[in-house]
């Protein structure tokens, strides 16, 4: 009897929506009864104080595609997946009635909204065991050559230290095992965006990211990018371009909610370097992945300071909240056509290049001096690759309250000249169609 009780496990998916290189496999065995669960928190669909929803339609669509693909992939191992559009405590209470689980397996999260949900679950189910892994890092915290408290505040110092060893774990192999099928009276189907109350969207033909969510699509894209088209060999030269799918890796949307693991990318890049070519570009993709890890470490070190107006530097400036200026920024009506084109791209597709993000954020925070958290919240709602650590870390950085040792302000006219000299990008977005949005 005891053994049976000890074998009921829930894989609680959060931003780890994949089956390849997934740490949850380490905690389940064939004899276990296992189900998988995702809870879409109702507050993600509610308006923020600024008017937009916490998660706008592009992010929602990408997430729903990801969940549908996850369900398919889990079913190959006979693991049933259940979707709840309710908070986790309520969902887990319903599950517990029919499936008295004793173990919750999930990805470690440390930002306050995620921790708050976890705490509520721990209170509601005090005797349940937790198996929690840092499954979103390239180099997980325990493999770093320093403690999180000792994390260097400047990226270059961090990078030089971690590059001495590149302590990246091997990928976790998905077992070829069929679990006992568990049927429960809950929904396995993910809803459509319309069912969640959003307006339908069609992919904008100008989009630089015309891809779908889900690990199947992510792994296809990875293979194409590295092996078939070998775009990785020119990444360093193309990464600052602005038009089309090919200029940068476009890994971020899949990395953000987990359908692609950064360890998988790392090992594929190393394999490509061994078998085909190693150059500055192949290295630079790994360099950029370290930025992603760095901001995760920064948010771990500084906790809630990341979300404060004074940022991780605890630096106080006079910030403004001018509604017209903010709306003009959102709607692409500023004095800079380069900012406008980028903002219209975001509004029509949920995507913006790194070059674009740096410019529009610098303009918002350093030139208009608007409360940078409003800009960050808008990005949070719209970016399909929204990631709490990268988004708030980069906004801190650009607003002058974060990790930029040089505290730069972008010269937007010069940036437009350097990166869009022939107006190809601006012409693409500043057409009548885009302006009428
Ligand atoms: C204000 C601002 C907000 C941002 N918000 C996010 C966000 O919410 N989610 C997000 O994933 N990225 C964010 N970024 C970082 C960066 O713009 C995107 O990761 C990048 O544009 C994604 O495109 P890509 O995958 O083609 O990147 P590539 O240039 O191909 O880089 C490869 C990978 O490296 C990582 N990376 C590259 N640059 C950065 C960076 N500056 N910070 C952290 N990771 C990086 C990403 O995981 C990316 O997928 C933000 C940048 C700025 C300036």
XYZ file of C-alpha atoms and ligand atoms in Angstrom:
490
model
C 0.000 0.000 0.000
C 2.717 2.389 1.012
C 4.634 1.828 -2.206
C 1.551 2.665 -4.242
C 1.012 5.888 -2.264
C 4.630 6.844 -2.797
C 4.311 6.501 -6.551
C 1.751 9.140 -7.490
C 3.599 12.018 -9.058
C 2.651 15.258 -10.752
C 4.921 16.960 -13.226
C 3.915 20.576 -12.765
C 5.025 22.352 -15.929
C 5.903 26.021 -15.793
C 8.543 27.553 -18.074
C 10.017 24.131 -18.864
C 7.573 23.049 -21.576
C 9.565 20.285 -23.240
C 10.353 16.582 -23.121
C 13.924 16.690 -24.504
C 16.726 17.472 -22.044
C 14.158 17.690 -19.256
C 15.130 17.110 -15.631
C 11.736 15.682 -14.651
C 12.719 12.377 -16.274
C 15.256 11.921 -13.454
C 12.435 11.769 -10.905
C 10.033 9.293 -12.471
C 10.278 5.583 -13.131
C 8.156 3.100 -15.001
C 6.494 1.843 -11.816
C 5.235 5.352 -10.919
C 1.805 6.761 -11.670
C 2.529 10.050 -13.368
C 0.457 12.883 -14.746
C 1.473 16.245 -16.188
C -0.287 19.514 -15.415
C -0.184 23.114 -16.617
C -2.095 25.913 -14.906
C -2.814 29.094 -16.786
C -3.208 31.633 -14.018
C -6.354 33.785 -14.609
C -4.451 36.934 -13.615
C -2.264 36.603 -16.726
C -5.386 37.418 -18.766
C -6.370 40.415 -16.676
C -5.447 44.019 -17.459
C -2.417 45.537 -15.766
C -2.736 49.033 -14.222
C -1.456 50.347 -17.575
C -4.368 48.966 -19.609
C -2.805 46.054 -21.477
C -3.183 42.473 -20.295
C -0.269 40.875 -18.482
C -0.074 38.448 -21.416
C -1.248 39.790 -24.757
C -2.355 37.676 -27.691
C 0.989 36.887 -29.383
C 2.447 35.427 -26.228
C -0.769 33.568 -25.498
C -0.880 32.047 -28.981
C 2.737 30.899 -28.758
C 2.130 29.415 -25.314
C -0.977 27.513 -26.415
C 0.837 26.083 -29.441
C 3.640 25.031 -27.107
C 1.253 23.287 -24.720
C -0.532 21.420 -27.520
C 2.808 20.129 -28.772
C 3.882 19.170 -25.249
C 0.722 17.155 -24.792
C 1.471 15.225 -28.003
C 5.056 14.557 -27.016
C 4.180 13.389 -23.499
C 1.581 11.022 -24.909
C 4.401 9.148 -26.670
C 5.398 8.006 -23.166
C 1.745 7.515 -22.181
C 1.833 10.483 -19.798
C -1.505 12.270 -19.649
C -1.391 16.041 -19.728
C -4.083 18.196 -18.133
C -4.693 21.866 -18.758
C -6.262 24.076 -16.084
C -7.355 27.639 -16.538
C -7.300 28.316 -12.839
C -4.726 29.022 -10.159
C -2.469 26.144 -9.207
C -3.879 25.597 -5.697
C -7.416 25.182 -6.980
C -6.259 22.876 -9.769
C -4.176 20.740 -7.428
C -7.052 20.458 -4.936
C -9.291 19.095 -7.681
C -6.619 16.671 -8.803
C -5.938 15.493 -5.263
C -9.573 14.345 -4.893
C -9.098 11.726 -7.602
C -5.333 11.313 -7.635
C -3.824 11.726 -4.148
C -0.357 12.637 -5.344
C 2.557 12.685 -2.954
C 5.248 14.244 -5.158
C 5.368 17.431 -7.200
C 8.129 17.698 -9.789
C 8.807 21.125 -11.208
C 11.365 23.660 -12.400
C 12.952 25.965 -9.856
C 11.700 29.552 -10.059
C 12.745 32.361 -7.731
C 10.927 35.518 -8.831
C 8.242 36.598 -6.398
C 5.062 35.798 -8.356
C 6.248 32.258 -9.024
C 7.470 31.759 -5.453
C 4.137 33.001 -4.086
C 2.231 30.319 -6.042
C 4.671 27.673 -4.842
C 4.286 28.781 -1.221
C 0.496 28.526 -1.465
C 0.827 24.979 -2.767
C 3.216 24.067 0.029
C 0.711 25.359 2.576
C -2.173 23.507 0.948
C -0.221 20.234 0.658
C 2.271 20.247 3.548
C 3.234 16.577 3.337
C 3.919 16.408 -0.379
C 7.526 15.894 -1.493
C 9.052 18.358 -3.974
C 11.610 17.586 -6.662
C 12.847 20.849 -8.093
C 15.582 21.478 -10.673
C 17.219 24.500 -12.247
C 16.343 23.375 -15.732
C 16.531 26.733 -17.515
C 20.250 27.474 -17.263
C 23.145 26.757 -19.544
C 25.417 26.593 -16.502
C 23.328 25.880 -13.477
C 24.068 27.800 -10.260
C 25.790 24.865 -8.513
C 28.259 24.591 -11.430
C 29.330 28.253 -11.274
C 32.844 29.018 -10.020
C 31.359 31.437 -7.434
C 28.286 31.657 -5.242
C 25.306 33.749 -6.404
C 26.130 36.318 -3.693
C 29.584 36.685 -5.285
C 28.221 37.024 -8.838
C 30.242 39.752 -10.607
C 28.027 42.748 -11.436
C 29.736 43.269 -14.775
C 28.965 40.754 -17.505
C 32.532 40.574 -18.832
C 33.900 39.516 -15.431
C 31.187 36.874 -15.127
C 31.835 35.632 -18.661
C 35.589 35.368 -18.261
C 35.154 33.297 -15.130
C 32.585 30.860 -16.523
C 34.381 30.490 -19.854
C 37.401 29.021 -18.088
C 35.459 25.810 -17.617
C 32.163 25.939 -19.536
C 30.636 23.644 -16.890
C 27.586 22.745 -18.979
C 25.886 19.492 -18.004
C 25.200 16.812 -20.591
C 21.693 16.755 -22.006
C 19.213 14.503 -20.213
C 18.158 11.601 -22.375
C 14.441 11.006 -22.714
C 13.741 7.400 -21.615
C 12.064 4.967 -23.940
C 9.440 3.983 -21.380
C 5.670 3.625 -21.428
C 3.974 4.706 -18.217
C 0.664 3.399 -16.939
C -1.996 5.580 -18.570
C -3.858 7.675 -15.986
C -7.282 8.919 -17.090
C -8.846 11.751 -15.122
C -12.005 13.829 -15.527
C -10.144 16.989 -16.534
C -9.475 18.662 -19.836
C -6.458 17.610 -21.849
C -7.164 20.070 -24.605
C -5.622 23.487 -24.685
C -8.066 26.242 -25.665
C -7.711 28.627 -28.590
C -6.797 32.279 -28.085
C -10.388 33.173 -28.965
C -11.640 30.873 -26.170
C -9.389 32.801 -23.806
C -11.093 36.025 -24.860
C -8.527 37.383 -27.317
C -9.242 38.575 -30.840
C -8.002 36.213 -33.579
C -4.635 36.981 -35.121
C -3.127 36.210 -38.481
C 0.627 36.065 -38.935
C 1.834 39.347 -40.422
C 3.658 38.569 -43.650
C 6.429 40.984 -42.651
C 7.126 39.148 -39.397
C 10.749 38.276 -38.628
C 9.452 35.413 -36.498
C 6.781 33.569 -38.504
C 7.205 30.375 -36.425
C 5.039 28.328 -34.103
C 5.422 27.407 -30.478
C 6.371 23.932 -29.258
C 9.471 21.807 -28.940
C 8.919 19.989 -32.243
C 9.134 23.278 -34.128
C 12.014 24.455 -31.904
C 14.125 21.381 -32.635
C 13.384 21.645 -36.360
C 14.441 25.297 -36.307
C 17.639 24.487 -34.398
C 18.572 21.799 -36.900
C 17.890 24.101 -39.839
C 19.735 27.049 -38.334
C 22.876 25.129 -37.407
C 23.120 22.168 -39.759
C 21.026 22.674 -42.877
C 21.435 26.370 -43.589
C 24.570 26.778 -41.454
C 23.515 30.336 -40.618
C 25.472 29.965 -37.426
C 28.679 30.452 -39.414
C 27.749 34.087 -40.133
C 25.825 34.943 -36.956
C 28.281 37.574 -35.746
C 28.024 39.551 -38.984
C 24.235 39.302 -39.364
C 22.992 39.480 -35.767
C 22.314 43.227 -35.842
C 20.184 43.190 -38.961
C 16.512 43.924 -38.692
C 14.530 42.203 -41.436
C 13.709 38.520 -41.945
C 14.004 35.248 -40.081
C 17.679 34.617 -40.779
C 19.613 37.517 -39.218
C 19.826 36.121 -35.659
C 19.125 32.679 -34.212
C 15.499 33.414 -33.163
C 15.941 30.847 -30.388
C 14.579 33.172 -27.697
C 10.813 32.484 -27.887
C 11.401 28.755 -27.448
C 14.017 29.302 -24.766
C 11.709 31.597 -22.840
C 9.017 29.101 -21.941
C 11.167 26.059 -22.218
C 10.471 24.123 -25.456
C 14.146 24.513 -26.312
C 16.912 23.917 -23.787
C 20.048 26.029 -23.876
C 22.142 22.927 -23.043
C 20.827 21.332 -26.236
C 21.860 24.392 -28.242
C 25.279 24.412 -26.586
C 26.026 20.762 -27.382
C 24.788 21.123 -30.964
C 27.038 24.151 -31.457
C 30.033 22.278 -30.022
C 29.286 19.304 -32.280
C 29.076 21.614 -35.286
C 32.392 23.177 -34.290
C 33.998 19.718 -34.041
C 32.548 18.381 -37.261
C 32.156 21.372 -39.574
C 33.554 24.745 -38.565
C 34.481 26.741 -35.496
C 34.695 30.518 -35.925
C 33.845 33.798 -34.162
C 30.199 33.404 -35.085
C 29.784 29.932 -33.586
C 31.397 31.208 -30.386
C 29.229 34.327 -30.378
C 25.999 32.354 -30.127
C 27.334 30.780 -26.916
C 28.493 34.210 -25.750
C 24.904 35.476 -26.127
C 23.522 32.481 -24.263
C 25.765 33.518 -21.396
C 23.986 36.889 -21.323
C 20.777 34.980 -20.799
C 22.281 33.005 -17.913
C 23.849 36.154 -16.494
C 20.484 37.906 -16.162
C 19.044 34.824 -14.462
C 21.882 34.995 -11.934
C 21.375 38.751 -11.526
C 17.711 38.270 -10.660
C 18.646 35.516 -8.230
C 21.231 37.753 -6.550
C 19.092 40.890 -6.336
C 15.588 39.425 -5.880
C 12.820 42.009 -5.902
C 15.211 44.913 -6.431
C 15.077 43.984 -10.119
C 11.468 45.204 -10.231
C 11.947 48.375 -8.180
C 12.149 51.768 -9.886
C 15.623 52.307 -8.437
C 16.696 48.914 -9.835
C 19.508 46.713 -8.677
C 21.793 49.755 -8.328
C 19.295 51.386 -5.984
C 19.781 54.598 -7.947
C 17.105 57.291 -7.834
C 16.268 59.413 -10.848
C 13.260 61.642 -11.470
C 11.006 59.454 -13.589
C 7.922 60.720 -15.386
C 4.634 59.033 -16.308
C 3.309 61.045 -19.216
C 0.388 59.199 -20.769
C 0.714 60.868 -24.167
C 4.440 60.174 -24.396
C 3.865 56.528 -23.458
C 1.041 56.088 -25.978
C 3.083 57.754 -28.702
C 5.901 55.312 -27.996
C 3.536 52.323 -28.097
C 1.801 53.471 -31.270
C 4.918 54.439 -33.182
C 4.313 58.189 -33.111
C 7.548 59.518 -31.664
C 9.894 61.922 -33.429
C 12.155 59.017 -34.456
C 11.016 56.885 -37.379
C 13.467 54.179 -36.238
C 11.756 53.901 -32.834
C 8.359 54.015 -34.536
C 9.143 51.193 -36.959
C 10.369 48.974 -34.132
C 7.360 49.678 -31.938
C 4.954 48.958 -34.799
C 6.759 45.703 -35.494
C 6.258 44.689 -31.859
C 2.608 45.639 -31.871
C 1.876 43.735 -35.087
C 3.936 40.590 -34.447
C 5.094 40.229 -30.820
C 8.691 40.389 -32.068
C 11.439 43.013 -32.064
C 15.159 42.591 -32.755
C 17.744 43.099 -30.045
C 18.963 46.273 -31.799
C 15.392 47.573 -31.840
C 14.804 46.734 -28.170
C 17.937 48.569 -27.103
C 16.963 51.688 -29.013
C 13.320 51.879 -27.999
C 14.139 51.149 -24.348
C 16.937 53.728 -24.286
C 14.606 56.292 -25.860
C 11.814 55.501 -23.375
C 13.975 55.609 -20.263
C 16.874 57.919 -21.072
C 15.338 60.401 -23.495
C 11.684 60.549 -22.447
C 12.634 59.703 -18.860
C 9.471 57.678 -18.406
C 9.131 55.161 -15.560
C 11.019 52.283 -17.162
C 8.791 49.704 -15.460
C 5.921 50.765 -17.739
C 8.043 50.037 -20.813
C 9.114 46.724 -19.279
C 5.487 45.841 -18.545
C 4.541 46.581 -22.157
C 7.353 44.306 -23.366
C 6.203 41.660 -20.884
C 2.723 41.730 -22.400
C 3.743 41.738 -26.061
C 7.055 39.936 -26.554
C 6.558 36.302 -27.518
C 9.964 35.609 -25.999
C 9.129 37.345 -22.731
C 11.389 36.080 -19.992
C 11.235 37.746 -16.616
C 15.005 37.749 -16.033
C 16.086 38.874 -19.509
C 13.366 41.470 -19.794
C 13.723 43.151 -16.422
C 17.523 42.693 -16.448
C 17.850 44.399 -19.834
C 15.448 47.172 -18.841
C 17.438 47.808 -15.652
C 20.560 47.909 -17.812
C 19.169 50.370 -20.342
C 17.453 52.576 -17.787
C 20.745 53.159 -15.972
C 19.742 51.256 -12.832
C 21.320 47.924 -13.755
C 24.493 46.226 -14.902
C 25.729 48.644 -17.570
C 29.067 49.979 -16.310
C 29.024 52.669 -19.039
C 25.418 53.804 -18.522
C 24.937 54.404 -22.253
C 22.257 56.465 -24.005
C 21.686 55.442 -27.614
C 22.049 58.050 -30.354
C 19.000 56.965 -32.289
C 19.668 58.852 -35.511
C 23.143 57.370 -35.644
C 21.826 53.893 -34.857
C 19.259 54.198 -37.650
C 21.998 55.288 -40.040
C 24.311 52.453 -39.014
C 21.746 49.674 -39.013
C 19.072 50.842 -41.472
C 20.924 53.171 -43.779
C 18.762 52.359 -46.804
C 15.492 52.552 -44.821
C 14.588 48.976 -45.705
C 13.394 48.221 -42.176
C 11.626 51.532 -41.672
C 9.880 51.308 -45.037
C 8.655 47.836 -44.122
C 6.869 49.020 -40.993
C 6.004 52.627 -41.678
C 3.579 51.816 -44.425
C -0.043 52.848 -44.358
C -1.118 49.403 -43.158
C 1.146 49.501 -40.108
C 0.326 53.080 -39.195
C -3.401 52.324 -39.182
C -3.023 49.588 -36.516
C 14.896 46.046 -23.272
C 15.167 44.619 -23.638
C 14.278 43.622 -23.248
C 14.541 42.292 -23.556
N 13.623 41.330 -23.183
C 13.895 40.025 -23.438
C 12.981 39.010 -23.046
O 11.935 39.262 -22.426
N 13.283 37.724 -23.366
C 14.439 37.393 -24.027
O 14.669 36.212 -24.293
N 15.322 38.339 -24.372
C 15.091 39.636 -24.121
N 15.988 40.589 -24.510
C 17.285 40.168 -25.054
C 17.402 40.049 -26.577
O 16.908 41.197 -27.196
C 16.691 38.809 -27.122
O 17.069 37.671 -26.395
C 17.064 38.580 -28.597
O 16.753 39.704 -29.353
C 16.309 37.378 -29.100
O 16.567 37.142 -30.464
P 17.434 35.905 -30.915
O 16.963 34.670 -30.240
O 17.459 35.889 -32.386
O 18.837 36.307 -30.294
P 20.310 35.973 -30.743
O 20.998 37.233 -31.069
O 20.329 34.927 -31.769
O 20.980 35.420 -29.396
C 20.926 34.031 -29.025
C 20.298 33.912 -27.671
O 21.100 34.571 -26.692
C 20.273 35.162 -25.688
N 20.465 36.616 -25.675
C 20.923 37.401 -26.670
N 21.003 38.692 -26.253
C 20.565 38.702 -24.967
C 20.398 39.724 -23.990
N 20.707 41.015 -24.223
N 19.899 39.376 -22.784
C 19.589 38.099 -22.493
N 19.738 37.101 -23.383
C 20.218 37.394 -24.593
C 18.839 34.828 -26.070
O 18.442 33.689 -25.350
C 18.932 34.543 -27.563
O 17.915 33.667 -28.014
C 15.731 41.941 -24.246
C 16.613 42.950 -24.634
C 16.327 44.264 -24.345
C 17.308 45.310 -24.790
